[in-house]
């Protein structure tokens, strides 16, 4: 593929945050000559390079009671060499939707000779493995993993680690276009290939032009993400003293990380998870607060934001969901150790203005799951590997 070269990189401490790069063309052929790196501001990412990263990447698909057709479409869009890991929280009583997902996955894998993992978030064996590994952050009062997409992401991450993967990407199960899924993963690979540091992240910016139906909904979604980005940028400017608009992907559900980075980040519950990743990176490596991780600081963290060619269309979840999303997204910034009084006031004013808070209220505290590095990985892997076979669709 051809992609804009990272034209401008902003640095905060040891974080290198790249401005949005657009995909110029989805394919770059085998014959086309490689332009001199960076000439005309375009980079060619050849197929071999993309395949190299795909082979080392797990794609985690969190799913909760989505339409089966959508789920199947998403799986069919994931490049063949990636390991698909489905973490489901779908219902099991009456209609066993989890079973249906497993069957659909099994069939796709049989047709195409590929391997995949599927686990239920509330499976007691997963909770037990977590306890054995000394990591009970994800567990609720009933001793099982709590509900939530973020919790599913951490399970996926640990399974990817158990399967020996070096990169992990997330793709939502409610995407309408399999071709867009294919592109997301190729964009992840492109980003990783441009990274200088072993600690890297790629976030997707959708290119959407909704016209037919749901136009209003998309505008509102666009508003939510604009507001999140604005306050993330504010947080940065308030510390550096320079205005910036570098952050464009605060709420990006579609994103990927090197395993090395993924395991040292904390994961906030609920819709706070994606913005919290950035907030935590700025806190830990932005050079303002002391870091606990000198080694990472030395190598730096590369963040890429890639704007897709494909439009994005996913299930509509309604307005209430958007309010909740805004509240938790801005909550992550509000509760950050980096957030000064002025930035806090701006967030409160915004939330009141958007009708997400009343005058005197403040954003509720956010539950943050400790970095998975805290998991005694060897113990988790031993515990889960006793059972790992059970999670593979093709046994
Ligand atoms: P949005 O895309 O950010 O508006 O949020 P969605 O509600 O669409 O959720 C994103 C993805 O996470 C979808 O694939 C959902 O099916 C999935 N999801 C949502 N909640 C949960 C959960 O509790 N557990 C799991 N495993 N997946 C979830
Ligand atoms: Co969605």
Coordinates of C-alpha atoms and ligand atoms in Angstrom, one line a residue:
X1 CA 0.0 0.0 0.0
X2 CA 0.9 3.7 -0.2
X3 CA 0.6 5.8 2.8
X4 CA 1.6 9.4 3.6
X5 CA 4.9 9.5 5.4
X6 CA 4.7 10.8 9.0
X7 CA 4.9 14.4 8.1
X8 CA 5.0 15.9 11.5
X9 CA 5.8 14.3 14.8
X10 CA 5.2 16.0 18.1
X11 CA 7.3 14.9 21.0
X12 CA 6.3 14.9 24.7
X13 CA 9.0 13.5 26.8
X14 CA 9.7 10.3 25.1
X15 CA 6.4 10.0 23.4
X16 CA 6.5 10.5 19.6
X17 CA 3.0 11.3 18.5
X18 CA 2.6 11.4 14.7
X19 CA 0.0 13.6 13.0
X20 CA -2.7 11.8 11.0
X21 CA -1.4 9.9 7.9
X22 CA -3.8 9.2 5.1
X23 CA -3.8 6.0 3.1
X24 CA -3.0 7.0 -0.4
X25 CA -3.7 3.7 -2.1
X26 CA -4.7 0.3 -0.7
X27 CA -2.2 -1.7 -2.8
X28 CA 1.2 -0.9 -4.2
X29 CA 1.8 -3.9 -6.5
X30 CA 4.9 -6.0 -6.7
X31 CA 6.5 -4.2 -9.6
X32 CA 6.2 -0.6 -8.7
X33 CA 9.6 0.9 -7.8
X34 CA 10.0 2.0 -4.2
X35 CA 10.2 5.7 -4.3
X36 CA 13.1 7.1 -2.2
X37 CA 11.9 7.0 1.3
X38 CA 9.7 10.0 2.0
X39 CA 9.9 11.4 -1.5
X40 CA 6.8 13.3 -2.2
X41 CA 5.7 12.6 1.3
X42 CA 4.6 9.0 0.4
X43 CA 5.9 5.7 1.7
X44 CA 5.4 2.4 0.0
X45 CA 4.7 -0.5 2.4
X46 CA 5.3 -3.6 0.4
X47 CA 3.2 -6.7 0.7
X48 CA 6.0 -8.7 2.3
X49 CA 6.3 -6.2 5.1
X50 CA 2.6 -6.3 5.7
X51 CA 2.6 -10.1 5.8
X52 CA 5.5 -10.1 8.2
X53 CA 3.6 -8.1 10.8
X54 CA 0.3 -9.9 10.2
X55 CA 2.0 -13.2 10.9
X56 CA 3.0 -11.9 14.3
X57 CA -0.3 -10.3 15.1
X58 CA -3.3 -11.5 17.0
X59 CA -6.6 -9.7 16.2
X60 CA -8.9 -9.6 19.2
X61 CA -12.6 -9.3 18.5
X62 CA -14.7 -8.4 21.5
X63 CA -18.3 -9.3 21.0
X64 CA -21.5 -9.0 22.9
X65 CA -24.8 -10.1 21.4
X66 CA -24.0 -8.7 17.9
X67 CA -25.8 -9.9 14.8
X68 CA -24.2 -13.1 13.7
X69 CA -23.9 -11.9 10.1
X70 CA -21.9 -8.9 11.2
X71 CA -19.6 -11.0 13.4
X72 CA -19.0 -13.5 10.5
X73 CA -18.2 -10.6 8.1
X74 CA -15.7 -9.2 10.5
X75 CA -13.9 -12.5 10.9
X76 CA -13.8 -13.0 7.2
X77 CA -12.1 -9.6 6.8
X78 CA -9.1 -10.4 9.1
X79 CA -6.0 -11.3 7.0
X80 CA -5.4 -15.0 7.0
X81 CA -2.0 -15.0 8.8
X82 CA -3.3 -13.2 11.9
X83 CA -4.5 -15.3 14.8
X84 CA -8.1 -14.4 15.5
X85 CA -9.1 -14.3 19.2
X86 CA -12.7 -13.8 19.9
X87 CA -13.6 -12.8 23.5
X88 CA -17.4 -13.0 23.9
X89 CA -19.8 -11.8 26.5
X90 CA -22.8 -12.9 24.6
X91 CA -25.8 -14.6 26.3
X92 CA -25.7 -18.3 26.9
X93 CA -29.3 -18.9 28.3
X94 CA -32.3 -19.5 26.1
X95 CA -30.6 -18.8 22.8
X96 CA -26.9 -19.7 23.3
X97 CA -25.4 -16.9 21.2
X98 CA -21.9 -17.8 22.3
X99 CA -22.4 -21.3 20.9
X100 CA -23.6 -19.8 17.6
X101 CA -20.5 -17.6 17.4
X102 CA -18.3 -20.6 18.1
X103 CA -20.0 -22.6 15.4
X104 CA -19.8 -19.8 12.9
X105 CA -16.1 -19.3 13.7
X106 CA -15.5 -23.0 13.5
X107 CA -17.0 -23.2 10.0
X108 CA -15.1 -20.2 8.7
X109 CA -11.9 -21.7 10.0
X110 CA -12.5 -25.2 8.5
X111 CA -13.2 -23.7 5.1
X112 CA -10.0 -21.7 5.1
X113 CA -7.6 -23.9 7.1
X114 CA -6.9 -21.4 9.8
X115 CA -6.8 -21.5 13.5
X116 CA -8.6 -19.2 15.9
X117 CA -9.4 -19.0 19.7
X118 CA -12.7 -18.2 21.2
X119 CA -13.4 -17.8 24.9
X120 CA -16.3 -16.6 27.0
X121 CA -15.5 -13.7 29.3
X122 CA -17.4 -15.2 32.2
X123 CA -15.8 -18.6 31.8
X124 CA -14.7 -19.7 35.4
X125 CA -11.5 -21.2 34.0
X126 CA -10.3 -17.8 32.8
X127 CA -11.1 -16.2 36.2
X128 CA -9.2 -19.1 37.9
X129 CA -6.2 -18.7 35.7
X130 CA -6.2 -15.0 36.6
X131 CA -6.3 -15.7 40.3
X132 CA -3.4 -18.2 39.9
X133 CA -1.4 -15.6 38.1
X134 CA -1.9 -13.1 40.9
X135 CA -4.1 -10.7 38.9
X136 CA -7.6 -10.2 40.2
X137 CA -8.2 -6.7 38.9
X138 CA -10.7 -7.9 36.3
X139 CA -12.7 -10.0 38.8
X140 CA -16.1 -8.8 40.1
X141 CA -17.8 -9.8 43.3
X142 CA -19.0 -13.1 41.9
X143 CA -15.4 -14.1 41.3
X144 CA -15.8 -14.0 37.5
X145 CA -14.4 -11.4 35.1
X146 CA -16.6 -8.3 35.1
X147 CA -18.7 -7.3 32.1
X148 CA -17.1 -4.8 29.8
X149 CA -15.3 -4.4 26.5
X150 CA -12.1 -3.4 28.3
X151 CA -12.1 -6.5 30.4
X152 CA -12.5 -8.5 27.2
X153 CA -9.5 -6.7 25.7
X154 CA -7.3 -7.7 28.6
X155 CA -8.4 -11.4 28.3
X156 CA -7.6 -11.2 24.6
X157 CA -4.3 -9.7 25.3
X158 CA -3.3 -12.5 27.7
X159 CA -4.5 -15.2 25.3
X160 CA -2.4 -13.5 22.5
X161 CA 0.6 -13.6 24.8
X162 CA 0.0 -17.2 25.7
X163 CA -0.1 -17.9 21.9
X164 CA 3.3 -16.2 21.5
X165 CA 2.1 -13.2 19.5
X166 CA 4.2 -10.0 19.3
X167 CA 1.5 -7.6 18.2
X168 CA -2.1 -7.2 19.1
X169 CA -4.9 -5.4 17.3
X170 CA -8.5 -4.8 18.2
X171 CA -11.5 -4.9 15.8
X172 CA -15.1 -4.4 16.9
X173 CA -17.5 -7.1 16.0
X174 CA -20.2 -4.7 14.8
X175 CA -18.4 -3.5 11.7
X176 CA -20.6 -3.7 8.6
X177 CA -17.8 -3.9 6.0
X178 CA -15.4 -6.8 5.9
X179 CA -13.2 -4.8 3.5
X180 CA -12.8 -2.1 6.1
X181 CA -11.6 -4.7 8.6
X182 CA -9.0 -5.9 6.1
X183 CA -7.8 -2.4 5.7
X184 CA -7.6 -1.7 9.5
X185 CA -5.3 -4.6 9.9
X186 CA -3.1 -3.6 6.9
X187 CA -2.9 -0.2 8.4
X188 CA -1.8 -1.6 11.8
X189 CA 1.0 -3.5 9.9
X190 CA 2.0 -0.3 8.0
X191 CA 2.2 1.6 11.3
X192 CA 4.3 -1.0 13.0
X193 CA 6.7 -1.1 10.0
X194 CA 7.3 2.6 10.5
X195 CA 8.0 2.4 14.2
X196 CA 11.5 3.0 15.6
X197 CA 10.8 1.8 19.0
X198 CA 9.6 -1.7 20.2
X199 CA 6.9 0.2 22.0
X200 CA 4.4 1.3 19.4
X201 CA 0.7 1.9 18.8
X202 CA -1.4 2.5 15.7
X203 CA -4.9 4.1 16.0
X204 CA -7.4 4.3 13.2
X205 CA -9.2 7.4 12.1
X206 CA -12.3 6.6 10.1
X207 CA -13.0 8.2 7.0
X208 CA -16.8 8.3 6.9
X209 CA -19.4 10.1 4.9
X210 CA -22.7 8.8 6.1
X211 CA -25.5 10.0 4.0
X212 CA -28.3 7.5 3.6
X213 CA -29.6 6.9 7.1
X214 CA -28.1 7.6 10.5
X215 CA -26.4 10.7 9.3
X216 CA -27.5 12.5 12.4
X217 CA -26.1 9.7 14.6
X218 CA -22.7 9.8 12.9
X219 CA -22.5 13.6 13.3
X220 CA -23.1 13.1 17.0
X221 CA -20.5 10.4 17.2
X222 CA -18.2 12.7 15.4
X223 CA -19.0 15.4 17.9
X224 CA -18.2 13.1 20.8
X225 CA -14.8 12.2 19.4
X226 CA -14.0 15.8 18.5
X227 CA -14.7 16.8 22.1
X228 CA -12.6 14.0 23.5
X229 CA -9.7 15.0 21.2
X230 CA -10.0 18.6 22.0
X231 CA -9.6 18.0 25.7
X232 CA -6.8 15.5 25.2
X233 CA -5.0 18.2 23.2
X234 CA -5.8 20.7 25.9
X235 CA -4.2 18.4 28.5
X236 CA -1.1 18.3 26.4
X237 CA -1.0 22.1 25.7
X238 CA -1.5 22.9 29.3
X239 CA 1.7 21.1 30.1
X240 CA 3.9 22.1 27.1
X241 CA 2.6 25.7 26.7
X242 CA 2.0 25.1 23.0
X243 CA -1.3 24.6 21.4
X244 CA -1.7 21.4 19.5
X245 CA -4.2 19.5 17.5
X246 CA -2.2 16.3 17.1
X247 CA -4.6 14.0 18.9
X248 CA -7.4 12.9 16.4
X249 CA -8.1 9.4 17.6
X250 CA -8.9 9.7 21.3
X251 CA -11.9 7.3 21.1
X252 CA -10.5 4.9 18.4
X253 CA -11.9 1.5 19.1
X254 CA -9.9 0.1 16.3
X255 CA -6.3 0.2 17.4
X256 CA -3.2 -2.0 17.8
X257 CA -0.1 -2.2 19.9
X258 CA 3.1 -4.0 20.2
X259 CA 2.8 -6.6 22.9
X260 CA 5.6 -4.8 24.7
X261 CA 3.6 -1.7 25.0
X262 CA 0.2 -3.4 25.5
X263 CA 1.4 -5.2 28.6
X264 CA 2.7 -2.1 30.4
X265 CA -0.5 0.0 30.0
X266 CA -3.4 0.1 32.4
X267 CA -6.9 -0.5 31.0
X268 CA -9.8 1.6 32.2
X269 CA -13.2 -0.1 32.5
X270 CA -16.0 0.7 30.1
X271 CA -15.8 3.4 27.4
X272 CA -12.9 5.0 29.1
X273 CA -10.5 2.4 27.8
X274 CA -9.2 4.0 24.6
X275 CA -8.7 7.6 25.8
X276 CA -7.2 6.2 29.0
X277 CA -4.4 4.5 27.0
X278 CA -3.3 7.9 25.7
X279 CA -3.7 9.6 29.1
X280 CA -1.6 6.8 30.7
X281 CA 1.1 7.1 28.0
X282 CA 1.3 10.9 28.6
X283 CA 1.4 10.4 32.4
X284 CA 4.1 7.7 32.4
X285 CA 6.3 8.8 29.5
X286 CA 5.4 12.4 28.7
X287 CA 8.4 13.6 30.7
X288 CA 6.3 15.6 33.2
X289 CA 5.7 13.1 36.0
X290 CA 8.5 10.8 37.0
X291 CA 8.5 7.5 35.1
X292 CA 8.8 4.1 36.7
X293 CA 10.0 2.6 33.5
X294 CA 13.4 4.1 32.5
X295 CA 14.0 1.4 29.9
X296 CA 10.9 2.3 28.0
X297 CA 11.7 6.0 28.4
X298 CA 15.0 5.4 26.6
X299 CA 13.5 3.7 23.6
X300 CA 10.5 6.0 23.4
X301 CA 6.9 5.3 22.3
X302 CA 5.7 5.7 18.7
X303 CA 2.1 6.5 18.1
X304 CA 0.6 6.5 14.6
X305 CA -2.8 7.7 13.6
X306 CA -3.9 6.4 10.2
X307 CA -6.9 7.6 8.3
X308 CA -8.6 4.8 6.3
X309 CA -9.8 4.8 2.8
X310 CA -12.8 2.7 3.6
X311 CA -15.8 4.3 5.3
X312 CA -16.8 3.1 8.7
X313 CA -20.2 1.8 9.4
X314 CA -21.1 0.1 12.6
X315 CA -24.2 -0.7 14.6
X316 CA -26.1 2.2 16.0
X317 CA -26.4 2.1 19.8
X318 CA -28.3 5.4 20.4
X319 CA -27.8 8.7 22.2
X320 CA -27.6 7.5 25.7
X321 CA -24.6 5.4 24.8
X322 CA -22.9 8.6 23.4
X323 CA -23.5 10.5 26.6
X324 CA -22.0 7.7 28.6
X325 CA -19.1 7.6 26.3
X326 CA -18.4 11.3 26.6
X327 CA -18.6 11.2 30.3
X328 CA -16.1 8.4 30.7
X329 CA -13.8 9.7 28.0
X330 CA -13.6 13.1 29.6
X331 CA -13.5 11.5 33.0
X332 CA -10.2 9.8 32.2
X333 CA -8.7 13.3 31.5
X334 CA -10.3 14.9 34.5
X335 CA -9.0 12.3 36.9
X336 CA -5.5 12.3 35.4
X337 CA -2.6 13.4 37.6
X338 CA -1.6 15.7 34.7
X339 CA -4.9 17.6 34.7
X340 CA -4.6 21.1 36.2
X341 CA -7.4 23.2 37.6
X342 CA -8.0 25.1 34.4
X343 CA -8.3 22.0 32.3
X344 CA -10.6 20.5 34.9
X345 CA -12.9 23.5 34.8
X346 CA -13.0 23.3 31.0
X347 CA -14.1 19.7 31.2
X348 CA -16.8 20.3 33.8
X349 CA -18.2 23.2 31.7
X350 CA -18.2 20.9 28.6
X351 CA -20.0 18.1 30.4
X352 CA -22.6 20.4 31.8
X353 CA -23.0 22.0 28.4
X354 CA -23.5 18.6 26.8
X355 CA -26.1 17.6 29.4
X356 CA -23.9 14.8 30.7
X357 CA -23.5 16.3 34.2
X358 CA -25.5 18.7 36.4
X359 CA -24.0 21.9 37.8
X360 CA -22.4 20.6 41.0
X361 CA -21.5 17.1 39.8
X362 CA -18.0 15.8 38.9
X363 CA -17.2 12.8 36.6
X364 CA -17.4 9.6 38.6
X365 CA -14.1 7.9 39.3
X366 CA -12.9 5.4 36.8
X367 CA -12.0 1.8 37.6
X368 CA -8.5 1.2 36.2
X369 CA -7.2 -2.4 35.7
X370 CA -3.5 -2.6 36.5
X371 CA -1.1 -3.3 33.5
X372 CA -1.2 -7.0 32.5
X373 CA 2.5 -7.0 33.1
X374 CA 1.5 -7.5 36.7
X375 CA 0.1 -10.9 35.7
X376 CA 2.7 -13.5 36.6
X377 CA 2.6 -14.4 32.9
X378 CA 4.2 -17.7 33.3
X379 CA 1.6 -18.8 35.8
X380 CA -1.3 -17.5 33.7
X381 CA 0.1 -19.3 30.7
X382 CA 0.6 -22.6 32.6
X383 CA -2.9 -22.3 34.0
X384 CA -4.5 -21.4 30.7
X385 CA -2.4 -23.8 28.6
X386 CA -3.9 -26.7 30.5
X387 CA -7.1 -25.5 29.0
X388 CA -5.8 -23.7 25.9
X389 CA -6.9 -26.5 23.6
X390 CA -10.5 -26.0 24.7
X391 CA -10.4 -22.5 23.3
X392 CA -9.0 -23.4 19.9
X393 CA -11.8 -23.9 17.4
X394 CA -10.1 -26.6 15.4
X395 CA -8.9 -29.2 17.8
Ligands
LIG1 P1 -18.8 1.6 20.3 O1 -18.4 1.0 19.0 O2 -17.6 2.3 20.9 O3 -20.0 2.5 20.2 O4 -19.2 0.5 21.3 P2 -19.9 -0.9 21.1 O5 -21.0 -1.0 22.0 O6 -20.2 -1.1 19.6 O7 -18.8 -2.0 21.5 C1 -17.6 -2.2 20.8 C2 -17.4 -3.7 20.6 O8 -17.3 -4.3 21.9 C3 -18.5 -4.4 19.9 O9 -18.0 -5.5 19.1 C4 -19.3 -5.1 21.1 O10 -20.0 -6.2 20.7 C5 -18.2 -5.3 22.1 N1 -18.6 -5.3 23.5 C6 -19.3 -4.4 24.2 N2 -19.5 -4.7 25.5 C7 -18.8 -5.9 25.6 C8 -18.5 -6.8 26.8 O11 -19.0 -6.6 27.9 N3 -17.8 -7.9 26.5 C9 -17.3 -8.2 25.3 N4 -16.6 -9.3 25.2 N5 -17.5 -7.4 24.2 C10 -18.2 -6.3 24.4
LIG2 CO1 -19.7 -0.1 17.7

